[in-house]
GROMACS .gro file of C-alpha atoms in nm:
model
   88
    1UNK     CA    1  -5.650   6.634   3.529
    2UNK     CA    2  -5.587   6.311   3.760
    3UNK     CA    3  -5.862   6.135   3.579
    4UNK     CA    4  -5.723   6.231   3.243
    5UNK     CA    5  -5.392   6.058   3.341
    6UNK     CA    6  -5.541   5.747   3.467
    7UNK     CA    7  -5.744   5.706   3.162
    8UNK     CA    8  -5.469   5.724   2.957
    9UNK     CA    9  -5.288   5.486   3.127
   10UNK     CA   10  -5.579   5.240   3.149
   11UNK     CA   11  -5.594   5.283   2.757
   12UNK     CA   12  -5.201   5.205   2.724
   13UNK     CA   13  -5.142   5.549   2.622
   14UNK     CA   14  -4.826   5.581   2.833
   15UNK     CA   15  -4.646   5.849   2.634
   16UNK     CA   16  -4.939   6.076   2.644
   17UNK     CA   17  -4.979   5.996   3.010
   18UNK     CA   18  -4.613   6.119   3.060
   19UNK     CA   19  -4.665   6.422   2.868
   20UNK     CA   20  -4.932   6.532   3.055
   21UNK     CA   21  -4.746   6.489   3.373
   22UNK     CA   22  -4.451   6.649   3.248
   23UNK     CA   23  -4.674   6.949   3.163
   24UNK     CA   24  -4.820   6.948   3.506
   25UNK     CA   25  -4.487   6.947   3.668
   26UNK     CA   26  -4.376   7.253   3.462
   27UNK     CA   27  -4.682   7.420   3.675
   28UNK     CA   28  -4.570   7.243   4.001
   29UNK     CA   29  -4.226   7.118   4.001
   30UNK     CA   30  -4.226   7.019   4.363
   31UNK     CA   31  -4.509   6.804   4.345
   32UNK     CA   32  -4.390   6.454   4.459
   33UNK     CA   33  -4.694   6.254   4.371
   34UNK     CA   34  -4.654   6.387   4.014
   35UNK     CA   35  -4.306   6.290   4.003
   36UNK     CA   36  -4.361   5.936   4.144
   37UNK     CA   37  -4.638   5.884   3.897
   38UNK     CA   38  -4.428   5.992   3.607
   39UNK     CA   39  -4.140   5.763   3.750
   40UNK     CA   40  -4.380   5.464   3.756
   41UNK     CA   41  -4.458   5.511   3.376
   42UNK     CA   42  -4.103   5.569   3.274
   43UNK     CA   43  -4.015   5.272   3.456
   44UNK     CA   44  -4.288   5.048   3.276
   45UNK     CA   45  -4.176   5.192   2.955
   46UNK     CA   46  -3.816   5.068   3.025
   47UNK     CA   47  -3.665   5.432   3.110
   48UNK     CA   48  -3.487   5.292   3.410
   49UNK     CA   49  -3.267   5.611   3.460
   50UNK     CA   50  -3.557   5.860   3.406
   51UNK     CA   51  -3.760   5.669   3.664
   52UNK     CA   52  -3.487   5.672   3.916
   53UNK     CA   53  -3.424   6.065   3.857
   54UNK     CA   54  -3.809   6.097   3.927
   55UNK     CA   55  -3.817   5.881   4.247
   56UNK     CA   56  -3.486   6.077   4.358
   57UNK     CA   57  -3.647   6.431   4.320
   58UNK     CA   58  -3.963   6.305   4.486
   59UNK     CA   59  -3.789   6.144   4.765
   60UNK     CA   60  -3.577   6.458   4.827
   61UNK     CA   61  -3.909   6.668   4.818
   62UNK     CA   62  -4.075   6.421   5.073
   63UNK     CA   63  -3.891   6.163   5.255
   64UNK     CA   64  -4.186   5.981   5.335
   65UNK     CA   65  -4.318   5.982   4.969
   66UNK     CA   66  -4.343   5.605   4.824
   67UNK     CA   67  -4.110   5.738   4.570
   68UNK     CA   68  -3.845   5.677   4.844
   69UNK     CA   69  -3.929   5.303   4.854
   70UNK     CA   70  -3.951   5.276   4.476
   71UNK     CA   71  -3.585   5.437   4.471
   72UNK     CA   72  -3.453   5.161   4.713
   73UNK     CA   73  -3.626   4.903   4.497
   74UNK     CA   74  -3.473   5.025   4.172
   75UNK     CA   75  -3.118   5.037   4.334
   76UNK     CA   76  -3.202   4.675   4.468
   77UNK     CA   77  -3.261   4.591   4.094
   78UNK     CA   78  -2.973   4.769   3.982
   79UNK     CA   79  -2.755   4.583   4.187
   80UNK     CA   80  -2.904   4.239   4.147
   81UNK     CA   81  -2.633   3.987   4.000
   82UNK     CA   82  -2.688   3.630   3.952
   83UNK     CA   83  -2.382   3.454   3.792
   84UNK     CA   84  -2.597   3.131   3.741
   85UNK     CA   85  -2.806   3.363   3.485
   86UNK     CA   86  -2.501   3.455   3.310
   87UNK     CA   87  -2.307   3.103   3.310
   88UNK     CA   88  -2.529   2.814   3.289
   0.00000   0.00000   0.00000
C-alpha cells in the first residue's frame, strides 16, 4: 500500500492519497507514521488545522516521531508575526 500512496503523491493525486491513508488509519489508528504522512499531505493542501491534529496525535502515540518536530514547526509558523509585512 505504501507504494500506491507514494505513486499517488508523485502523480499529484493528493486527495486520493489522503483517502488511502484515512482508510489505512481505520485499520491501524495508532500508526504514527500514517498520521504523519497524512498530516504532511494535509499541510501541503493548506489544511493546517487538520495537519496539526494529525501531527499531535502521532506525537502522542510516539514522542520520537518526526511528527513531534513537524508540530513544533507548525506552531512556530502559526506564531510568526512580522508587522513590516502588514504595515509597509
